[in-house]
């Protein structure tokens, strides 16, 4: 009774989605795909979640220049992927260096949540992730059994926004994935019907979409984040901060994986669950990632200012 929503963009969808569809997304009984352009991939529809913004806003706001270009390219049969190099028109120092697709992304989140309920109402759990997120589905399902979906819950790996919101405010990092319970979704989409549209005018002044979600949940529902760290991780295997704090924890999500890394992790997971003689534990843990991936890596010799990501005061190799 879990709905999995994958957020993507038209400039990247056909580069990243195929590998996910052939691997981890096979596990999801109810899968929704959300983007900034209506498209189809095989038998699945990718829903444009920006289409319900005010038409005048869509036609004239500078953040939506890419959105307008994508529609032109689609109508003319041109290669939409080439628009991935289009620069962000916003000169804000907080978003400097990002492309137009990244700038457009923050406008998707609230409407994605609303559309997920509209398409699949009254499910227990709503999981939101991205096209470079790896989800260990068995671990996720097992972990969610600890919680009650009739309680309003917002689960994910927390990031602080101390300067903007003060101490104690955290948003769930979108790339690591986040989860909303049935009760939280009901309050968001039914009790507060029209919430996403009411926030449309505020989003240009906010940094990024996963922060927008947390801010809206706090202001509208008085709902705070429940931490899912370190099981929900913003790292991929090669950059994991391995240590005793996570060694025995189950791996639920990883982030920033290239397609070939998704495939490699999928093969590792398949071996883990189909070859019981190699493992006596019920689920993949971070220790397995080290054993099966990192332990075989030949690290470079010590170099000047080389960072091994250690958080200790004394670094040793």
PDB file of C-alpha atoms in Angstrom, residues 16 32 110-111 304:
ATOM      1  CA  UNK A  16      18.225   8.230 -16.199  1.00  0.00           C
ATOM      2  CA  UNK A  32       4.052   7.620 -10.579  1.00  0.00           C
ATOM      3  CA  UNK A 110       3.985  20.871  -3.825  1.00  0.00           C
ATOM      4  CA  UNK A 111       2.036  20.110  -6.990  1.00  0.00           C
ATOM      5  CA  UNK A 304      49.031  16.985  -0.798  1.00  0.00           C
TER       6      UNK A 304
END
